[in-house]
Coordinates of C-alpha atoms in Angstrom, one line a residue:
X1406 CA -33.4 -21.6 -16.4
X1407 CA -36.5 -21.3 -13.8
X1408 CA -35.2 -21.3 -10.4
X1409 CA -37.4 -24.3 -9.3
X1410 CA -35.7 -26.3 -12.1
X1411 CA -32.2 -25.4 -11.0
X1412 CA -33.0 -26.6 -7.4
X1413 CA -34.3 -29.9 -8.8
X1414 CA -30.8 -30.6 -10.2
X1415 CA -29.6 -31.4 -6.5
X1416 CA -29.0 -35.2 -5.9
X1417 CA -32.2 -36.6 -4.3
X1418 CA -30.4 -38.0 -1.3
X1419 CA -28.8 -34.7 -0.4
X1420 CA -32.2 -32.7 -0.5
X1421 CA -34.1 -35.5 1.3
X1422 CA -31.5 -35.3 4.2
X1423 CA -31.0 -31.8 4.6
X1424 CA -34.3 -30.0 3.9
X1425 CA -36.7 -31.8 6.5
X1426 CA -36.3 -29.1 9.1
X1427 CA -36.4 -26.1 6.9
X1428 CA -39.0 -25.8 4.0
X1429 CA -37.3 -23.1 2.2
X1430 CA -33.8 -22.5 0.3
X1431 CA -32.0 -19.5 -0.8
X1432 CA -32.0 -20.2 -4.6
X1433 CA -30.4 -17.1 -6.2
X1434 CA -28.1 -14.5 -4.9
X1435 CA -27.6 -11.2 -7.1
X1436 CA -24.8 -8.5 -6.1
X1437 CA -24.0 -5.2 -7.4
X1438 CA -21.0 -2.8 -6.7
X1439 CA -19.5 -4.8 -3.8
X1440 CA -15.8 -4.7 -4.2
X1441 CA -14.7 -6.4 -7.4
X1442 CA -18.1 -7.7 -8.0
X1443 CA -19.7 -5.4 -10.3
X1444 CA -22.7 -7.3 -11.2
X1445 CA -23.2 -11.2 -10.7
X1446 CA -25.7 -13.7 -10.0
X1447 CA -25.2 -17.0 -8.5
X1448 CA -27.5 -19.7 -8.1
X1449 CA -27.3 -21.9 -5.1
X1450 CA -28.2 -25.5 -4.3
X1451 CA -28.3 -27.3 -0.8
X1452 CA -24.4 -27.5 -1.2
X1453 CA -22.7 -25.1 -3.4
X1454 CA -18.9 -25.1 -4.3
X1455 CA -17.3 -22.0 -5.5
X1456 CA -13.8 -22.0 -6.8
X1457 CA -11.4 -19.8 -8.7
X1458 CA -7.9 -18.3 -8.5
X1459 CA -6.7 -16.2 -5.9
X1460 CA -8.5 -12.6 -5.9
X1461 CA -11.0 -13.8 -8.3
X1462 CA -13.9 -12.7 -6.0
X1463 CA -14.8 -15.7 -3.9
X1464 CA -14.1 -14.1 -0.5
X1465 CA -15.9 -11.0 -1.7
X1466 CA -18.9 -13.2 -2.5
X1467 CA -19.1 -14.6 0.8
X1468 CA -18.5 -11.2 2.4
X1469 CA -21.3 -9.7 0.4
X1470 CA -23.7 -12.3 1.6
X1471 CA -22.5 -12.0 5.2
X1472 CA -23.1 -8.2 4.9
X1473 CA -26.8 -8.9 3.7
X1474 CA -27.9 -11.5 6.2
X1475 CA -24.9 -12.3 8.5
X1476 CA -25.8 -13.8 11.9
X1477 CA -23.1 -11.6 13.3
X1478 CA -22.4 -7.8 12.5
X1479 CA -19.3 -6.5 11.0
X1480 CA -18.2 -3.0 10.1
X1481 CA -18.1 -2.1 6.4
X1482 CA -16.9 1.0 4.7
X1483 CA -16.0 2.7 1.4
X1484 CA -13.4 0.0 0.5
X1485 CA -16.3 -2.4 0.3
X1486 CA -17.9 -0.5 -2.7
X1487 CA -16.8 -1.2 -6.2
X1488 CA -14.1 1.0 -7.6
X1489 CA -14.6 1.4 -11.5
X1490 CA -11.6 1.5 -13.8
X1491 CA -10.0 5.0 -14.0
X1492 CA -11.6 6.2 -10.6
X1493 CA -9.5 7.2 -7.6
X1494 CA -12.4 7.5 -5.1
X1495 CA -15.7 5.8 -4.7
X1496 CA -18.4 8.2 -5.3
X1497 CA -20.6 8.8 -2.3
X1498 CA -23.6 8.1 -4.4
X1499 CA -22.7 4.7 -5.4
X1500 CA -24.5 1.7 -3.4
X1501 CA -23.9 -1.7 -3.2
X1502 CA -26.8 -4.0 -3.3
X1503 CA -27.1 -7.7 -2.3
X1504 CA -30.3 -9.5 -3.3
X1505 CA -31.3 -12.8 -2.1
X1506 CA -34.3 -14.9 -3.4
X1507 CA -35.9 -17.5 -1.1
X1508 CA -38.2 -20.1 -2.5
X1509 CA -40.2 -22.9 -0.7
X1510 CA -39.2 -26.5 -0.8
X1511 CA -41.1 -29.6 0.4
X1512 CA -40.0 -30.3 4.2
X1513 CA -40.0 -33.9 3.7
X1514 CA -38.6 -34.5 0.3
X1515 CA -36.7 -31.3 -0.5
X1516 CA -38.4 -31.0 -3.8
X1517 CA -39.1 -27.3 -4.9
X1518 CA -42.7 -26.1 -4.6
X1519 CA -44.3 -23.2 -6.1
X1520 CA -46.1 -21.9 -3.1
X1521 CA -45.3 -21.4 0.6
X1522 CA -47.7 -23.9 2.3
X1523 CA -50.6 -21.9 4.1
X1524 CA -50.1 -21.6 7.8
X1525 CA -46.5 -22.8 7.8
X1526 CA -43.9 -21.1 9.9
X1527 CA -42.5 -19.2 6.9
X1528 CA -45.8 -18.1 5.8
X1529 CA -46.4 -16.5 9.4
X1530 CA -42.9 -15.0 9.4
X1531 CA -42.9 -13.3 6.0
X1532 CA -46.6 -12.7 5.7
X1533 CA -47.6 -10.1 3.0
X1534 CA -43.8 -9.8 2.0
X1535 CA -44.2 -13.0 0.2
X1536 CA -44.1 -11.9 -3.6
X1537 CA -44.8 -13.7 -6.9
X1538 CA -42.0 -14.0 -9.7
X1539 CA -42.4 -13.9 -13.4
X1540 CA -43.2 -17.5 -13.4
X1541 CA -46.1 -17.2 -11.1
X1542 CA -44.1 -19.0 -8.2
X1543 CA -44.0 -17.4 -4.8
X1544 CA -40.7 -16.3 -3.3
X1545 CA -39.3 -13.9 -0.6
X1546 CA -36.9 -11.4 -2.0
X1547 CA -34.6 -9.4 0.2
X1548 CA -32.3 -6.6 -0.5
X1549 CA -29.4 -5.2 1.5
X1550 CA -28.1 -2.0 0.6
X1551 CA -24.6 -0.6 1.7
X1552 CA -24.2 3.1 1.0
X1553 CA -23.4 6.3 2.6
X1554 CA -25.4 7.7 5.4
X1555 CA -25.2 11.6 5.6
X1556 CA -26.8 11.8 8.7
X1557 CA -24.3 9.4 10.6
X1558 CA -21.2 10.2 8.4
X1559 CA -20.4 6.5 7.7
X1560 CA -21.5 3.6 5.5
X1561 CA -24.6 1.8 6.7
X1562 CA -26.4 -1.3 5.7
X1563 CA -30.3 -1.0 5.2
X1564 CA -32.4 -4.2 4.6
X1565 CA -35.6 -4.4 2.9
X1566 CA -38.0 -7.0 1.2
X1567 CA -38.4 -6.9 -2.7
X1568 CA -41.6 -6.6 -4.1
X1569 CA -40.4 -8.2 -7.5
X1570 CA -37.4 -9.9 -8.7
X1571 CA -37.1 -8.5 -12.2
X1572 CA -35.4 -5.0 -11.6
X1573 CA -37.1 -1.9 -12.8
X1574 CA -35.3 1.5 -13.8
X1575 CA -36.5 2.8 -10.4
X1576 CA -35.1 0.8 -7.5
X1577 CA -37.6 2.1 -4.9
X1578 CA -40.4 0.5 -7.1
X1579 CA -38.8 -2.9 -6.4
X1580 CA -38.5 -2.4 -2.6
X1581 CA -40.9 -3.3 0.1
X1582 CA -40.8 -2.9 3.9
X1583 CA -37.9 -3.3 6.2
X1584 CA -36.6 -6.7 7.3
X1585 CA -36.6 -7.0 11.0
X1586 CA -34.0 -8.8 13.0
X1587 CA -36.6 -11.3 14.2
X1588 CA -37.4 -12.2 10.6
X1589 CA -33.7 -12.4 9.6
X1590 CA -32.7 -14.5 12.6
X1591 CA -34.0 -17.9 11.3
X1592 CA -32.0 -18.0 8.4
X1593 CA -29.1 -15.7 9.0
X1594 CA -25.7 -16.7 7.3
X1595 CA -22.9 -18.1 9.7
X1596 CA -19.7 -17.5 8.1
X1597 CA -16.5 -19.4 9.1
X1598 CA -13.4 -18.2 7.6
X1599 CA -10.3 -20.0 6.9
X1600 CA -8.7 -19.2 10.2
X1601 CA -11.1 -21.2 12.2
X1602 CA -9.6 -23.0 15.2
X1603 CA -11.5 -24.7 18.0
X1604 CA -8.8 -24.1 20.5
X1605 CA -9.3 -20.4 20.1
X1606 CA -13.1 -20.9 20.0
X1607 CA -13.3 -22.5 23.2
X1608 CA -12.3 -19.0 24.7
X1609 CA -14.4 -16.8 22.3
X1610 CA -17.7 -15.5 23.7
X1611 CA -19.2 -15.4 20.2
X1612 CA -18.0 -18.9 19.0
X1613 CA -20.5 -21.8 18.1
X1614 CA -18.9 -23.6 20.9
X1615 CA -19.9 -21.0 23.5
X1616 CA -23.3 -20.7 22.1
X1617 CA -23.8 -24.3 22.5
X1618 CA -22.2 -24.9 26.1
X1619 CA -23.3 -21.6 27.9
X1620 CA -26.3 -23.4 28.8
X1621 CA -25.7 -27.1 29.1
X1622 CA -29.5 -27.8 29.9
X1623 CA -29.3 -29.3 33.4
X1624 CA -32.2 -29.3 36.0
X1625 CA -32.2 -26.9 38.9
X1626 CA -31.8 -29.5 41.3
X1627 CA -28.8 -31.0 39.5
X1628 CA -27.2 -27.6 39.1
X1629 CA -27.3 -27.1 42.9
X1630 CA -25.9 -30.4 43.8
X1631 CA -23.2 -30.0 41.3
X1632 CA -22.1 -26.4 42.5
X1633 CA -22.2 -27.7 46.2
X1634 CA -19.7 -30.3 44.8
X1635 CA -17.6 -27.8 43.0
X1636 CA -17.5 -25.4 46.0
X1637 CA -16.4 -28.4 48.2
X1638 CA -13.5 -29.4 45.6
X1639 CA -12.3 -25.8 45.5
X1640 CA -12.0 -25.5 49.3
X1641 CA -10.2 -29.0 49.5
X1642 CA -7.8 -27.9 46.7
X1643 CA -7.0 -24.3 48.3
X1644 CA -6.8 -25.7 51.6
X1645 CA -4.4 -28.5 50.7
X1646 CA -2.2 -26.2 48.7
X1647 CA 0.3 -24.0 50.6
X1648 CA 1.1 -22.1 47.4
X1649 CA -2.7 -21.1 46.9
X1650 CA -3.1 -20.2 50.7
X1651 CA 0.1 -18.1 50.4
X1652 CA -1.2 -16.2 47.3
X1653 CA -4.7 -15.8 48.7
X1654 CA -3.1 -14.1 52.1
X1655 CA -1.3 -11.4 49.8
X1656 CA -4.3 -10.8 47.6
X1657 CA -6.5 -10.2 50.7
X1658 CA -4.5 -7.1 51.2
X1659 CA -6.7 -5.5 48.3
X1660 CA -8.9 -4.1 51.0
X1661 CA -6.0 -2.1 52.4
X1662 CA -5.4 -0.3 49.1
X1663 CA -9.1 0.4 48.4
X1664 CA -10.0 2.6 51.3
X1665 CA -13.3 1.8 52.7
X1666 CA -13.6 -1.3 50.7
X1667 CA -13.8 -4.6 52.9
X1668 CA -13.0 -7.2 50.1
X1669 CA -12.2 -10.8 50.5
X1670 CA -10.4 -12.6 47.9
X1671 CA -11.5 -16.1 47.1
X1672 CA -9.3 -18.3 44.7
X1673 CA -11.1 -20.8 42.7
X1674 CA -9.0 -23.3 41.0
X1675 CA -12.2 -24.9 39.6
X1676 CA -15.4 -22.8 38.6
X1677 CA -18.0 -22.6 41.5
X1678 CA -20.9 -21.9 39.3
X1679 CA -22.0 -24.2 36.3
X1680 CA -22.7 -21.0 34.2
X1681 CA -18.8 -20.3 34.3
X1682 CA -18.0 -23.7 33.5
X1683 CA -18.0 -23.6 29.7
X1684 CA -15.3 -21.0 30.1
X1685 CA -13.0 -23.8 31.3
X1686 CA -14.3 -26.7 29.1
X1687 CA -11.4 -28.3 27.2
X1688 CA -11.1 -30.9 24.5
X1689 CA -8.8 -33.6 24.4
X1690 CA -8.1 -36.2 21.7
X1691 CA -7.1 -39.8 22.9
X1692 CA -4.5 -41.2 20.5
X1693 CA -4.1 -44.7 19.3
X1694 CA -1.4 -45.1 22.1
X1695 CA -3.9 -44.3 24.8
X1696 CA -2.4 -40.9 25.5
X1697 CA -4.7 -37.9 25.7
X1698 CA -3.6 -34.7 24.3
X1699 CA -5.4 -31.2 24.7
X1700 CA -6.4 -29.7 21.4
X1701 CA -4.1 -27.0 21.8
X1702 CA -1.2 -29.5 21.4
X1703 CA -2.6 -30.8 18.0
X1704 CA -2.0 -29.4 14.6
X1705 CA -4.0 -26.7 12.7
X1706 CA -5.7 -29.4 10.6
X1707 CA -7.1 -31.1 13.7
X1708 CA -8.2 -27.9 15.4
X1709 CA -9.7 -26.4 12.0
X1710 CA -11.8 -29.7 11.4
X1711 CA -12.7 -29.7 15.1
X1712 CA -14.3 -26.2 14.8
X1713 CA -16.2 -27.1 11.8
X1714 CA -17.6 -30.3 13.5
X1715 CA -18.8 -27.9 16.3
X1716 CA -20.8 -25.9 13.9
X1717 CA -22.2 -29.3 12.7
X1718 CA -23.5 -30.1 16.3
X1719 CA -24.6 -26.3 16.7
X1720 CA -26.7 -26.7 13.3
X1721 CA -28.2 -30.0 14.3
X1722 CA -29.0 -28.9 18.1
X1723 CA -30.5 -25.6 16.8
X1724 CA -32.7 -27.3 14.4
X1725 CA -33.9 -29.9 17.0
X1726 CA -34.8 -27.1 19.4
X1727 CA -36.6 -25.2 16.8
X1728 CA -38.8 -28.2 16.1
X1729 CA -39.6 -28.6 19.8
X1730 CA -41.0 -25.0 19.7
X1731 CA -43.0 -25.7 16.4
X1732 CA -40.8 -23.3 14.7
X1733 CA -38.3 -23.5 11.9
X1734 CA -34.6 -22.8 11.3
X1735 CA -32.9 -22.8 7.8
X1736 CA -29.1 -23.0 9.0
X1737 CA -27.2 -21.0 6.4
X1738 CA -23.2 -21.7 6.3
X1739 CA -20.4 -20.0 4.4
X1740 CA -17.4 -21.9 4.7
X1741 CA -14.0 -20.7 3.4
X1742 CA -11.3 -23.1 2.3
X1743 CA -12.3 -26.0 4.6
X1744 CA -9.5 -28.1 3.4
X1745 CA -6.7 -25.8 5.0
X1746 CA -4.1 -27.8 6.9
X1747 CA -5.6 -31.2 6.0
X1748 CA -3.8 -33.9 3.9
X1749 CA -5.1 -34.9 0.4
X1750 CA -7.1 -38.0 1.7
X1751 CA -8.8 -36.0 4.3
X1752 CA -9.7 -33.3 2.0
X1753 CA -11.5 -36.0 -0.2
X1754 CA -13.4 -37.4 2.8
X1755 CA -14.3 -33.8 4.1
X1756 CA -16.7 -33.4 1.1
X1757 CA -18.9 -36.2 2.7
X1758 CA -18.7 -34.7 6.2
X1759 CA -19.6 -31.2 5.0
X1760 CA -22.5 -32.7 2.9
X1761 CA -24.0 -34.2 6.2
X1762 CA -24.1 -30.8 7.8
X1763 CA -27.8 -29.8 8.5
X1764 CA -27.3 -26.6 6.7
X1765 CA -27.6 -25.0 3.1
X1766 CA -23.9 -24.5 2.5
X1767 CA -21.5 -22.5 0.4
X1768 CA -17.9 -23.7 0.1
X1769 CA -15.1 -21.8 -1.3
X1770 CA -12.1 -23.9 -2.1
X1771 CA -8.7 -24.3 -3.7
X1772 CA -8.6 -28.0 -3.5
X1773 CA -9.0 -30.4 -6.4
X1774 CA -9.1 -33.1 -4.0
X1775 CA -12.3 -31.6 -2.6
X1776 CA -13.6 -30.6 -6.0
X1777 CA -13.1 -34.3 -7.1
X1778 CA -15.8 -35.5 -4.8
X1779 CA -18.5 -32.9 -6.1
X1780 CA -21.1 -32.9 -8.6
X1781 CA -20.7 -30.7 -11.6
X1782 CA -23.9 -29.2 -10.9
X1783 CA -22.8 -27.7 -7.9
X1784 CA -19.7 -26.0 -9.3
X1785 CA -19.6 -22.3 -9.6
X1786 CA -16.3 -21.0 -11.0
X1787 CA -15.2 -17.2 -10.4
X1788 CA -13.0 -15.6 -12.9
X1789 CA -11.5 -12.4 -13.5
X1790 CA -12.3 -10.4 -16.5
X1791 CA -10.2 -7.1 -16.4
X1792 CA -11.2 -5.5 -12.9
X1793 CA -14.5 -7.2 -12.7
X1794 CA -15.5 -11.0 -11.9
X1795 CA -17.6 -13.1 -13.8
X1796 CA -19.3 -16.3 -12.5
X1797 CA -19.8 -19.5 -14.7
X1798 CA -21.8 -22.5 -13.9
X1799 CA -22.3 -25.9 -15.8
X1800 CA -25.9 -26.2 -17.2
X1801 CA -26.2 -29.9 -17.3
X1802 CA -29.9 -29.8 -18.5
X1803 CA -28.4 -29.3 -22.1
X1804 CA -26.4 -32.6 -22.3
X1805 CA -27.2 -36.3 -21.6
X1806 CA -26.1 -38.2 -18.4
X1807 CA -23.1 -39.9 -20.2
X1808 CA -21.4 -36.4 -20.7
X1809 CA -22.0 -35.5 -17.0
X1810 CA -20.6 -38.9 -15.9
X1811 CA -17.5 -38.6 -18.3
X1812 CA -16.7 -35.1 -17.1
X1813 CA -17.1 -36.3 -13.3
X1814 CA -15.2 -39.4 -13.8
X1815 CA -12.4 -38.3 -16.2
X1816 CA -11.8 -34.9 -15.1
X1817 CA -13.1 -34.1 -11.7
X1818 CA -11.9 -37.3 -10.2
X1819 CA -8.3 -37.1 -11.6
X1820 CA -7.9 -33.6 -13.1
X1821 CA -9.8 -31.4 -10.7
X1822 CA -7.1 -28.9 -11.2
X1823 CA -8.3 -28.0 -14.5
X1824 CA -11.1 -25.9 -12.9
X1825 CA -8.4 -23.6 -11.6
X1826 CA -6.6 -23.1 -14.9
X1827 CA -5.9 -19.9 -16.7
X1828 CA -5.7 -22.0 -20.0
X1829 CA -5.7 -25.6 -20.9
X1830 CA -3.5 -27.2 -23.6
X1831 CA -4.7 -30.5 -24.9
X1832 CA -2.5 -33.0 -27.0
X1833 CA -2.3 -36.7 -28.1
X1834 CA 0.6 -38.4 -26.6
X1835 CA 3.2 -39.3 -24.0
X1836 CA 6.0 -37.4 -25.7
X1837 CA 4.1 -34.2 -25.6
X1838 CA 3.1 -34.6 -22.0
X1839 CA 6.8 -34.6 -21.1
X1840 CA 8.4 -32.4 -23.5
X1841 CA 5.9 -29.6 -23.8
X1842 CA 6.1 -28.3 -20.2
X1843 CA 9.9 -28.2 -20.7
X1844 CA 9.6 -26.2 -23.8
X1845 CA 6.9 -24.0 -22.3
X1846 CA 9.1 -22.9 -19.4
X1847 CA 12.2 -22.1 -21.9
X1848 CA 9.7 -20.1 -24.0
X1849 CA 7.9 -18.1 -21.3
X1850 CA 10.8 -18.3 -18.6
X1851 CA 8.4 -19.5 -16.1
X1852 CA 6.9 -23.0 -15.4
X1853 CA 3.4 -23.8 -16.5
X1854 CA 2.4 -24.0 -12.8
X1855 CA 3.4 -20.5 -12.2
X1856 CA 1.4 -19.5 -15.2
X1857 CA -1.6 -21.5 -14.3
X1858 CA -1.7 -23.5 -17.4
X1859 CA -2.6 -27.0 -17.4
X1860 CA -1.2 -29.2 -20.1
X1861 CA -3.3 -32.4 -20.6
X1862 CA -2.8 -35.8 -22.7
X1863 CA -6.1 -36.9 -24.2
X1864 CA -4.8 -40.5 -25.4
X1865 CA -7.1 -41.9 -28.0
X1866 CA -8.4 -38.6 -29.0
X1867 CA -10.7 -38.3 -25.9
X1868 CA -10.9 -34.4 -26.3
X1869 CA -14.7 -34.1 -25.8
X1870 CA -15.3 -33.7 -21.9
X1871 CA -12.3 -31.4 -21.7
X1872 CA -13.4 -29.0 -24.5
X1873 CA -16.8 -29.2 -23.4
X1874 CA -16.0 -28.4 -19.7
X1875 CA -13.5 -25.5 -20.7
X1876 CA -15.9 -24.1 -23.1
X1877 CA -18.9 -23.8 -20.8
X1878 CA -16.7 -22.3 -18.0
X1879 CA -14.9 -20.0 -20.4
X1880 CA -11.6 -21.3 -19.8
X1881 CA -9.2 -20.8 -22.9
X1882 CA -8.3 -24.1 -24.4
X1883 CA -5.9 -25.1 -27.3
X1884 CA -5.3 -28.3 -29.1
X1885 CA -2.1 -29.6 -30.6
X1886 CA -3.1 -32.7 -32.5
X1887 CA -1.1 -35.5 -34.4
X1888 CA -2.2 -35.4 -38.3
X1889 CA -2.9 -39.0 -38.5
X1890 CA -6.4 -39.9 -39.7
X1891 CA -8.0 -41.4 -36.6
X1892 CA -7.0 -38.7 -34.2
X1893 CA -8.2 -36.0 -36.7
X1894 CA -11.6 -37.8 -37.2
X1895 CA -12.1 -37.8 -33.5
X1896 CA -11.3 -34.1 -33.0
X1897 CA -13.5 -33.1 -35.8
X1898 CA -16.3 -34.8 -34.1
X1899 CA -15.5 -33.4 -31.0
X1900 CA -15.6 -29.8 -32.3
X1901 CA -18.8 -30.4 -33.9
X1902 CA -20.4 -31.6 -30.7
X1903 CA -19.3 -28.8 -28.6
X1904 CA -20.4 -26.1 -31.3
X1905 CA -16.9 -25.0 -32.1
X1906 CA -16.0 -23.9 -35.7
X1907 CA -14.3 -26.6 -38.1
X1908 CA -10.8 -27.5 -37.3
X1909 CA -9.4 -25.4 -40.3
X1910 CA -11.4 -22.5 -39.0
X1911 CA -10.6 -22.9 -35.3
X1912 CA -7.9 -20.4 -34.3
X1913 CA -6.9 -22.5 -31.2
X1914 CA -6.5 -25.8 -32.9
X1915 CA -3.2 -26.7 -34.4
X1916 CA -2.3 -30.0 -36.2
X1917 CA 1.1 -31.5 -37.3
X1918 CA 1.8 -31.6 -41.1
X1919 CA 0.7 -34.2 -43.6
X1920 CA -0.1 -37.2 -41.4
X1921 CA 2.8 -36.6 -39.1
X1922 CA 2.9 -37.4 -35.3
X1923 CA 5.0 -35.1 -32.7
X1924 CA 8.0 -37.1 -33.3
X1925 CA 7.9 -37.0 -37.0
X1926 CA 7.0 -33.3 -37.0
X1927 CA 10.3 -32.6 -35.0
X1928 CA 12.4 -34.5 -37.6
X1929 CA 10.6 -32.7 -40.3
X1930 CA 11.5 -29.2 -38.8
X1931 CA 15.2 -30.3 -38.7
X1932 CA 15.9 -31.3 -35.3
X1933 CA 17.6 -34.6 -36.2
X1934 CA 21.0 -33.4 -34.9
X1935 CA 19.6 -32.3 -31.4
X1936 CA 17.6 -35.8 -31.2
X1937 CA 20.8 -37.8 -32.1
X1938 CA 22.7 -35.8 -29.6
X1939 CA 20.1 -36.6 -26.8
X1940 CA 20.3 -40.2 -27.5
X1941 CA 23.9 -40.3 -27.6
X1942 CA 24.2 -38.5 -24.3
X1943 CA 21.6 -40.6 -22.4
X1944 CA 23.2 -43.9 -23.5
X1945 CA 26.8 -42.6 -23.4
X1946 CA 27.6 -43.9 -27.1
X1947 CA 29.0 -42.1 -30.1
X1948 CA 26.4 -43.2 -32.5
X1949 CA 23.1 -44.5 -31.1
X1950 CA 21.4 -44.6 -34.4
X1951 CA 23.9 -47.0 -35.8
X1952 CA 23.4 -49.1 -32.8
X1953 CA 19.6 -49.0 -33.3
X1954 CA 19.9 -50.1 -36.9
X1955 CA 22.1 -53.0 -36.0
X1956 CA 19.7 -54.2 -33.3
X1957 CA 16.4 -53.5 -35.1
X1958 CA 16.8 -53.8 -38.7
X1959 CA 14.7 -56.7 -40.1
X1960 CA 12.8 -57.0 -36.9
X1961 CA 8.8 -56.9 -36.8
X1962 CA 7.4 -53.8 -35.9
X1963 CA 3.6 -52.6 -35.4
X1964 CA 1.2 -54.9 -37.2
X1965 CA 4.0 -57.4 -38.3
X1966 CA 5.6 -54.8 -40.6
X1967 CA 9.2 -55.6 -41.1
X1968 CA 11.8 -52.8 -40.3
X1969 CA 13.9 -51.8 -43.3
X1970 CA 16.5 -49.3 -42.5
X1971 CA 18.3 -49.7 -45.9
X1972 CA 18.4 -47.1 -48.5
X1973 CA 18.9 -43.1 -48.5
X1974 CA 16.3 -42.5 -45.7
X1975 CA 17.4 -45.4 -43.6
X1976 CA 19.2 -43.4 -40.9
X1977 CA 16.2 -41.1 -40.9
X1978 CA 13.7 -43.9 -40.4
X1979 CA 15.8 -45.5 -37.7
X1980 CA 15.8 -42.3 -35.8
X1981 CA 12.1 -42.0 -36.0
X1982 CA 11.6 -45.6 -35.0
X1983 CA 14.0 -45.0 -31.9
X1984 CA 12.0 -42.0 -30.9
X1985 CA 8.7 -43.9 -30.9
X1986 CA 10.0 -46.7 -29.2
X1987 CA 11.5 -44.6 -26.4
X1988 CA 8.7 -42.0 -26.2
X1989 CA 8.7 -41.6 -22.3
X1990 CA 12.4 -42.5 -21.6
X1991 CA 13.7 -40.0 -24.3
X1992 CA 11.2 -37.2 -24.2
X1993 CA 12.7 -35.0 -21.5
X1994 CA 16.3 -35.4 -22.8
X1995 CA 15.2 -34.4 -26.4
X1996 CA 13.3 -31.5 -25.1
X1997 CA 16.0 -30.2 -23.1
X1998 CA 18.7 -30.8 -25.9
X1999 CA 16.4 -28.5 -28.2
X2000 CA 15.8 -25.9 -25.5
X2001 CA 19.6 -25.7 -24.9
X2002 CA 20.2 -25.1 -28.6
X2003 CA 23.2 -22.7 -29.2
X2004 CA 20.9 -21.1 -31.9
X2005 CA 18.3 -19.3 -29.7
X2006 CA 15.8 -19.0 -32.7
X2007 CA 15.7 -23.1 -32.5
X2008 CA 14.9 -23.6 -28.9
X2009 CA 11.3 -23.8 -29.7
X2010 CA 10.2 -25.8 -32.6
X2011 CA 8.0 -23.8 -35.0
X2012 CA 4.7 -25.8 -34.6
X2013 CA 5.1 -25.6 -30.8
X2014 CA 5.9 -21.8 -31.0
X2015 CA 2.6 -21.5 -32.9
X2016 CA 0.5 -23.0 -30.1
X2017 CA 2.5 -21.0 -27.3
X2018 CA 2.2 -17.7 -29.3
X2019 CA -1.5 -18.1 -29.5
X2020 CA -1.7 -18.9 -25.7
X2021 CA 0.0 -15.6 -25.3
X2022 CA -2.2 -13.8 -27.4
X2023 CA -5.5 -14.9 -25.9
X2024 CA -4.2 -14.6 -22.2
X2025 CA -2.7 -11.1 -23.0
X2026 CA 0.7 -12.1 -22.0
X2027 CA 3.7 -10.1 -23.3
X2028 CA 7.0 -12.0 -23.9

């Protein structure tokens, strides 16, 4: 997809709000040989949400971007270079490359434009280093290379412009002049990791808090008057305190130790100079009971959120100051796990707060509550394939808006955890929802949560949004379907719509036998004894089926059909009727009774075993 079309997927209200003080966006990031990232390319929007399992490469991605254009400098070494399978040491010749593609957007609407406006701040900043891509659109390409430097005997980062985005066989042909610090500063990445804490930021010289408060913008006359007041306040406090005077007398003996140094010690309970005032600034939060508590006495959730809000203030203040100087800044933020220490409702509301930050933002998250508020076009899913990372994103340009709506409403809002799954098992009814996880835990000796599996009921045969999402994100999916006419018809239509093979040819689709549902399949496979035992134990009777026959024989069932439990199959029909009438109440008891069978070979019903065996095979698990 053309990069300008991709940017155009961003919701209009987001682009209009956040692009006014910029005029550019970082549209693509390409990484080679950085840690586990052998070769990936990630498209960015104004807000991009990256997710995936632990060790999938999310933090490595953020670190790579920070290495390329980070506003702060970090040390990097050979452990940041990709180590291929079978290698015990990183070759000195291997270089990690991080490429970024910057394109122009309209400063008012945020809509992508094919050219940087003549005479704009960005045109002046980049000058002749503005290049043209294969679509004839102007862009600024940047490359950061992390490699071994023979002269210094250490790994160093070199930053250059790119003359073209399509790579040639000779990298030197792609590269232009060096990127200067002055050219990097207006869009350098600000990286806030998961350990953020405003209480610590108050004392850190490099924090956004200190950058904002070191110069609080007072006029000279105001500063002189305030410092005179501070000096008088210090004298009053010291003179009124016997303890401080006592300490001061002893500290003045310092000149006796330092020969020839006539020093006088001055104790300042309060900073005497306004330039030092920020070091003593504190933040207190007034509770609903009117009590004020310093930030240090609040939990990590509050302190973490406060740190993020300070960056929001910093980004807005920076953009405002740049505008006054007829310049531009493109605040760029990488934010790691913003949901840390926040309760679920706060995690959901956090999305709106982050969306309002005046910065192009990349968020890495493990929170389905946060993801539930995002648009599917904003999601980038990181997954491990062997030792390497692959990145998937949903191309919504190929489907109609109804599909997007169904995925966002039926999956993201309520089942956002599916995006973090190692595999998804889909089925029809309530019994399966309760019974299958129990049987799975007995089969693998681990819960489905430990395995990263999601078991999802799709009542009414609503398979499509789940299979479409899983297919497009390369999440393995499996179906266990009732063999009744309507569910199979719906399933067949879904498989056709997503481009999967027909049901009979699809190796990850399993159906019950000859029109049976889950309950009937269990009885067909010979589990009547276990099912009856479960009913008897649950209801504390000797023969629940007999009680059911006595109670329900001759009664009206579905569609007005009279229940008839006479004849040779009467007991079998009564047991099946009891199972269907008590799906949710009895599913757990029936599943546990089967799993606890004295005959080990009967602890997983054959049809269920087919599904679980395929899951193991697909995911490479060995039982």
